[in-house]
mmCIF file of C-alpha atoms (C1' of nucleotides) in Angstrom:
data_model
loop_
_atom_site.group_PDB
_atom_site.id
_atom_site.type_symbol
_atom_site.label_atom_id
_atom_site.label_comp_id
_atom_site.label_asym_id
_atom_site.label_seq_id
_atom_site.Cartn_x
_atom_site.Cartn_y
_atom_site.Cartn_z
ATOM 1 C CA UNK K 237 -27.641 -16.567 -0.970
ATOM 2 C CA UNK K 238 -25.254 -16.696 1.438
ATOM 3 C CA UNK K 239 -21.609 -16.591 0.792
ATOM 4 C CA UNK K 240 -19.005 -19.476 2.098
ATOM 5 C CA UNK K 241 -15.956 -18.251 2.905
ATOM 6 C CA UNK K 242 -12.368 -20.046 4.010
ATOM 7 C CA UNK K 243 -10.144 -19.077 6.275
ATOM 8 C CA UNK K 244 -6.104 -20.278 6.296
ATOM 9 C CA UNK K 245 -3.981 -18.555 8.327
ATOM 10 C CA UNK K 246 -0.671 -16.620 6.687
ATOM 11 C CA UNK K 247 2.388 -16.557 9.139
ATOM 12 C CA UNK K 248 4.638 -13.974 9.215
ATOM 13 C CA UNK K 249 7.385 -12.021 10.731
ATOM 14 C CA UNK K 250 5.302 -9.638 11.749
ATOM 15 C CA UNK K 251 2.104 -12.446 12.788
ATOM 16 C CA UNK K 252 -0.473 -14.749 11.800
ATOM 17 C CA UNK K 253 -2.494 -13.136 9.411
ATOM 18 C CA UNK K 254 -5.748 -14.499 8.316
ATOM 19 C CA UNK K 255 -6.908 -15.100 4.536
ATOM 20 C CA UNK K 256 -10.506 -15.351 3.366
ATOM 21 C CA UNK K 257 -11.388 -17.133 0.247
ATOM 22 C CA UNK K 258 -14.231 -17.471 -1.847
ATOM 23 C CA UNK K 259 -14.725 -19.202 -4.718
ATOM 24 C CA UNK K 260 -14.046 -16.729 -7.156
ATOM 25 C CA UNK K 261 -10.839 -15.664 -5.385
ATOM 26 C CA UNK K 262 -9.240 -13.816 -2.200
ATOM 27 C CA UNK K 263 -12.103 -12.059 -0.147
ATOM 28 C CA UNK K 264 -10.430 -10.436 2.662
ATOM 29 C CA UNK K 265 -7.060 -10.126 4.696
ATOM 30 C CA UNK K 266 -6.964 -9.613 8.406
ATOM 31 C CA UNK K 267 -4.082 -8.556 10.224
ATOM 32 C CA UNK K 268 -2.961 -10.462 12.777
ATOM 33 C CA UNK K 269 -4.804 -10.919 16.107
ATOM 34 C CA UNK K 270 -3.370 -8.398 18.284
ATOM 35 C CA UNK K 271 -4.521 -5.528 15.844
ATOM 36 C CA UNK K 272 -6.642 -7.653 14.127
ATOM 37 C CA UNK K 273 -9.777 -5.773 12.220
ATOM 38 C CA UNK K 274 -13.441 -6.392 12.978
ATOM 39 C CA UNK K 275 -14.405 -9.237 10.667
ATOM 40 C CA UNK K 276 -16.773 -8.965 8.335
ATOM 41 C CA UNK K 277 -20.181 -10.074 8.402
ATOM 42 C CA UNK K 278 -20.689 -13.919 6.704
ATOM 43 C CA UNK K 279 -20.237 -17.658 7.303
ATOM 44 C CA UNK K 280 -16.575 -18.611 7.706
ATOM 45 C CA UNK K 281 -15.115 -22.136 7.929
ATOM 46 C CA UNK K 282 -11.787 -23.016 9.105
ATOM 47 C CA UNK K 283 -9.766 -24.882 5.921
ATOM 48 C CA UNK K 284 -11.560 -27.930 4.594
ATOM 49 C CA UNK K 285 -9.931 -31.296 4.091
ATOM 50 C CA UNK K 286 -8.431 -32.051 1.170
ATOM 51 C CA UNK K 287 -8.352 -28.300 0.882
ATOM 52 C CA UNK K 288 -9.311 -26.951 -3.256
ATOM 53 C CA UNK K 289 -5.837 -27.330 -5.497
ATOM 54 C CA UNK K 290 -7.546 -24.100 -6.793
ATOM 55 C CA UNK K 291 -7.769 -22.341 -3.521
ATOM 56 C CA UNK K 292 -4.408 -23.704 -2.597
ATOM 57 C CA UNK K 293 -2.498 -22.541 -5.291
ATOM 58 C CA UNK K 294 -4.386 -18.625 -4.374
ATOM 59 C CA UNK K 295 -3.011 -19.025 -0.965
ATOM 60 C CA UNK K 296 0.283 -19.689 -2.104
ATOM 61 C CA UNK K 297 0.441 -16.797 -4.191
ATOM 62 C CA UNK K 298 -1.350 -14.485 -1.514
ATOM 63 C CA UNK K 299 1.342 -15.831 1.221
ATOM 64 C CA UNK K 300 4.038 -14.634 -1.416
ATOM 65 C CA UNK K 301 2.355 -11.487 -2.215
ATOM 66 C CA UNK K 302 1.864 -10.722 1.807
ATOM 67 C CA UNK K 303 5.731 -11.635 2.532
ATOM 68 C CA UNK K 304 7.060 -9.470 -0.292
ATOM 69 C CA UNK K 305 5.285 -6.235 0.714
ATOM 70 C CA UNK K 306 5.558 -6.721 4.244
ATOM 71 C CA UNK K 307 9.393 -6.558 3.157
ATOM 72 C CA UNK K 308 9.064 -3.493 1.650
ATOM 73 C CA UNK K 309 8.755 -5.152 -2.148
ATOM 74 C CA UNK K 310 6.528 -5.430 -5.149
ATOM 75 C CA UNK K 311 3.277 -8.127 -4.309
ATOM 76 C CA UNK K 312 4.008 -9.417 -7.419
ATOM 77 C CA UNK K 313 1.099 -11.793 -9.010
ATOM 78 C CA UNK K 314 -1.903 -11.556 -6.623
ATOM 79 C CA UNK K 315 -4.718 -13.927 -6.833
ATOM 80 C CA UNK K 316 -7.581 -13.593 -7.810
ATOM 81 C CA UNK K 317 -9.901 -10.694 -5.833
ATOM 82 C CA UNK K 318 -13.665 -11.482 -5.008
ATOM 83 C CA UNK K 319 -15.049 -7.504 -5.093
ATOM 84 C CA UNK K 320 -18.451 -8.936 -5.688
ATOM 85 C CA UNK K 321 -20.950 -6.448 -4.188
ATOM 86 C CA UNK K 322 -18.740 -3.841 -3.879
ATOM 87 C CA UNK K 323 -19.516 -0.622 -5.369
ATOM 88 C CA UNK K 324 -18.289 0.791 -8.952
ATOM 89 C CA UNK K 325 -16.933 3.223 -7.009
ATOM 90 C CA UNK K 326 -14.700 1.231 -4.470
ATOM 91 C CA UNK K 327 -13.032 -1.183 -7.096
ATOM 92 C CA UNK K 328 -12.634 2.178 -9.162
ATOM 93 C CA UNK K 329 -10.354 3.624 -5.933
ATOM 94 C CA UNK K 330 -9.017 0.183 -5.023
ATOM 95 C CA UNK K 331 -7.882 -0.939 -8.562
ATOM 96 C CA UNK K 332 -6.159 2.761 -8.684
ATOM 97 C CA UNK K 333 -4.276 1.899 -5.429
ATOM 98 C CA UNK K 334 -3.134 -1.707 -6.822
ATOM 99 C CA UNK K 335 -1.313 0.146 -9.740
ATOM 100 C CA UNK K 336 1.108 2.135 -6.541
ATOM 101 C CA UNK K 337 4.420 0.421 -6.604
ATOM 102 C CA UNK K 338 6.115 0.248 -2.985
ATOM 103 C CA UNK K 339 7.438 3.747 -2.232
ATOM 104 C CA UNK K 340 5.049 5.553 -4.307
ATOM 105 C CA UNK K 341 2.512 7.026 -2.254
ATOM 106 C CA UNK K 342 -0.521 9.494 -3.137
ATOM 107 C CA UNK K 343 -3.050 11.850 -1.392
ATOM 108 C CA UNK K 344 -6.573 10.826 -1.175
ATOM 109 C CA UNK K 345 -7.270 14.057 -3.615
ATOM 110 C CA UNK K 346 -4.878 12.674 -5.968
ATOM 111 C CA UNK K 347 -6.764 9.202 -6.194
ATOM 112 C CA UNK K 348 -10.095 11.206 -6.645
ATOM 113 C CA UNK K 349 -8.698 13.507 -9.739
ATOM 114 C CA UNK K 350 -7.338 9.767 -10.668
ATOM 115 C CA UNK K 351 -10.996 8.185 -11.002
ATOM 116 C CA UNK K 352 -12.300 11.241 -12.136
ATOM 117 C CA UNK K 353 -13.819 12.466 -9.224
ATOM 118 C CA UNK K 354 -11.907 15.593 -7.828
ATOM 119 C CA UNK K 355 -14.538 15.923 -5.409
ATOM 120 C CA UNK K 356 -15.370 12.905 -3.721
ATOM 121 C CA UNK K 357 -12.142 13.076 -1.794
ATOM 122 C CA UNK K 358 -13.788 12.560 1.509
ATOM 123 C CA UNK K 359 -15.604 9.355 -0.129
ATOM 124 C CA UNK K 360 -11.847 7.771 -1.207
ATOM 125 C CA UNK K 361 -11.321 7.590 2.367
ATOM 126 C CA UNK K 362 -14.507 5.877 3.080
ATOM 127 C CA UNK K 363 -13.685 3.437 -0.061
ATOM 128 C CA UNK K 364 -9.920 2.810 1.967
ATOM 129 C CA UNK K 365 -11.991 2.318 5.097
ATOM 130 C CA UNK K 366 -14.193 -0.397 3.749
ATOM 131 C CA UNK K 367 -10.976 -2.059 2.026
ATOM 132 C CA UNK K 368 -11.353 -5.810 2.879
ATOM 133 C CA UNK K 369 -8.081 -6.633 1.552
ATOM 134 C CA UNK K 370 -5.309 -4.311 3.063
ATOM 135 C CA UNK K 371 -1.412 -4.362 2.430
ATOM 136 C CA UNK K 372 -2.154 -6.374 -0.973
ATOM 137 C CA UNK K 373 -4.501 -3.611 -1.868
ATOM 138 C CA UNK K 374 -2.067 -0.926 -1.122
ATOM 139 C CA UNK K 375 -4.326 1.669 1.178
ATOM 140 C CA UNK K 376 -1.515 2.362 3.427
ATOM 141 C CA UNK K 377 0.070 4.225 0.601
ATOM 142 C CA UNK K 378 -2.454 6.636 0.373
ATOM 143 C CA UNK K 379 -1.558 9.300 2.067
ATOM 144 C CA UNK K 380 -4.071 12.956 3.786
ATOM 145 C CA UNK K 381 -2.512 16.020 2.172
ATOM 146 C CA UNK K 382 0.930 17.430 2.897
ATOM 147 C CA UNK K 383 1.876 13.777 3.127
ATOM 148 C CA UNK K 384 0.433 13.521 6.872
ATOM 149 C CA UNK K 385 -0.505 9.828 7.310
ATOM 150 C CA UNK K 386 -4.324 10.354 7.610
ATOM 151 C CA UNK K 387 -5.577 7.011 8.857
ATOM 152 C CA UNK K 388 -5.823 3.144 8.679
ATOM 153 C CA UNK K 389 -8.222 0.553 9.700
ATOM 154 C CA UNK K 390 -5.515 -2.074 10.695
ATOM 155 C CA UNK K 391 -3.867 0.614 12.895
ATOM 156 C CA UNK K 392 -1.873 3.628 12.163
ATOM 157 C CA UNK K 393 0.923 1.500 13.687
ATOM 158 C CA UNK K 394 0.908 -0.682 11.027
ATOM 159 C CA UNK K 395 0.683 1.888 8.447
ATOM 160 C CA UNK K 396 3.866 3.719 9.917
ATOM 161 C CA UNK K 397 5.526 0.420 9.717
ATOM 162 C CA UNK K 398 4.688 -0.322 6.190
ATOM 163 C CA UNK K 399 5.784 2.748 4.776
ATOM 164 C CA UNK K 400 8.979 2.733 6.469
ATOM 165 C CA UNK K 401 9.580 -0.469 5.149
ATOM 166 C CA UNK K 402 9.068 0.653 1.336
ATOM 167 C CA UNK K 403 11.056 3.764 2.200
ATOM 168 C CA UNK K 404 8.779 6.655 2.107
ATOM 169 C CA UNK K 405 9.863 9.418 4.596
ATOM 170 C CA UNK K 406 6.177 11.221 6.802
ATOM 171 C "C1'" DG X 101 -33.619 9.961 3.880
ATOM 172 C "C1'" DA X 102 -30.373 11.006 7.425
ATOM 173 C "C1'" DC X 103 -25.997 10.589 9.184
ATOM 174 C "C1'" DA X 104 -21.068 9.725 9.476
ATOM 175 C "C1'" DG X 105 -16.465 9.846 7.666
ATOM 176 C "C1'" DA X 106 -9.031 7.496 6.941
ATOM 177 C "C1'" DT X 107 -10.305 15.095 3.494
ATOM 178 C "C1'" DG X 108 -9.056 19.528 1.846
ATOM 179 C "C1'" DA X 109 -8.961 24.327 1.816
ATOM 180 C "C1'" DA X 110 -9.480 28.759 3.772
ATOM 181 C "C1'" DG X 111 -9.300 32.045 7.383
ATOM 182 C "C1'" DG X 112 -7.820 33.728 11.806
ATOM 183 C "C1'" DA X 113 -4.686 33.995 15.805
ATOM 184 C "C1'" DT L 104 2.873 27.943 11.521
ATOM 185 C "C1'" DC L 105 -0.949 25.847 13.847
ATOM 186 C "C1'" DC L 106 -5.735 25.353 14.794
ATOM 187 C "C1'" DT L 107 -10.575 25.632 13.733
ATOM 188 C "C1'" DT L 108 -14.340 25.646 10.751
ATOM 189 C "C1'" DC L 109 -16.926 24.457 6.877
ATOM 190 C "C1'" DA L 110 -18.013 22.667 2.177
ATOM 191 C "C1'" DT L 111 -18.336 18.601 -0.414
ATOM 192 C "C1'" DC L 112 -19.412 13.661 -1.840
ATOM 193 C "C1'" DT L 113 -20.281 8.904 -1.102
ATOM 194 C "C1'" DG L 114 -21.480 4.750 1.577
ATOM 195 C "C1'" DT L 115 -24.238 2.677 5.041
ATOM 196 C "C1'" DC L 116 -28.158 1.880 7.875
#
DNA sequence: GACAGATGAAGGA
DNA sequence: TCCTTCATCTGTC
């Protein structure tokens, strides 16, 4: 079966970023064009008309959400996420990472010991990699060890910028 | 089943 | 201190 996603755009300060929304809730977040991520795999459609009061009232939150951390503040109420077919694993790391508030960052070994995995730190960053959601899922505040920025999929530029925002000194 | 990866730690210069 | 090397674990193809 084949997933339907929608796509509404989020504009910003900073750009247009690009929501994807299933019906169980927010699938993905892209940054905006000029960094933009690869996009996932799967049938997207450009906003349908009238567009779901369900889906409408998600996009309003995640437009909130977006604005409030790109400012350097608590996301507040998020929508809901669509994980499905992720891994136990990844929602374990991402649903750690949701619970950072802005300024608190941690090292990938710290999430590990978090999940219960001191081990698998080389896997957390995998799990950040594959993030489909970033800034509302809070990646960019995980931090290598010795608080060196490691890496980001939307662009270390991005992550620099983020951090600064929330205060947090590399 | 093999390979790659957003790490971490240890050892050497 | 900085750099290099290697062990470890998980996800993806």
């Amino acid at each position: 079966m084949q997933r339907r996603l929608i796509e509404l755009p989020i504009a910003t300060t900073d750009g247009i970023f690009t929501a994807r929304y299933s019906e169980r809730g927010l699938a993905g977040l892209n940054f905006p064009k000029k960094t933009a991520a690869k996009r996932p795999a799967g049938q997207t459609e450009s906003a349908p008309e009238p567009l779901p009061a369900k889906i409408e009232g998600w996009h309003r939150r995640t437009t909130t959400a977006l604005t409030a951390v790109l400012a350097g503040r608590k996301a507040g109420k998020l929508p809901p996420l669509d994980w499905d077919g992720k891994t136990d694993f990844q929602k374990a790391v991402w649903g750690k990472m949701l619970k950072l508030a802005p300024g608190e960052t941690l090292s990938y070994g710290e999430i590990a010991r978090a999940i219960g995995r001191p081990q698998a730190v080389r896997a957390v960053g995998g799990a950040c990699g594959a993030n489909p959601i970033p800034v509302l899922v809070p990646c960019h505040r995980v931090l290598a060890a010795n608080k060196k920025i490691g890496g980001f999929s939307g662009g270390l530029d991005w992550k620099q910028t983020l951090l600064e925002r929330e205060g947090v000194k590399l």
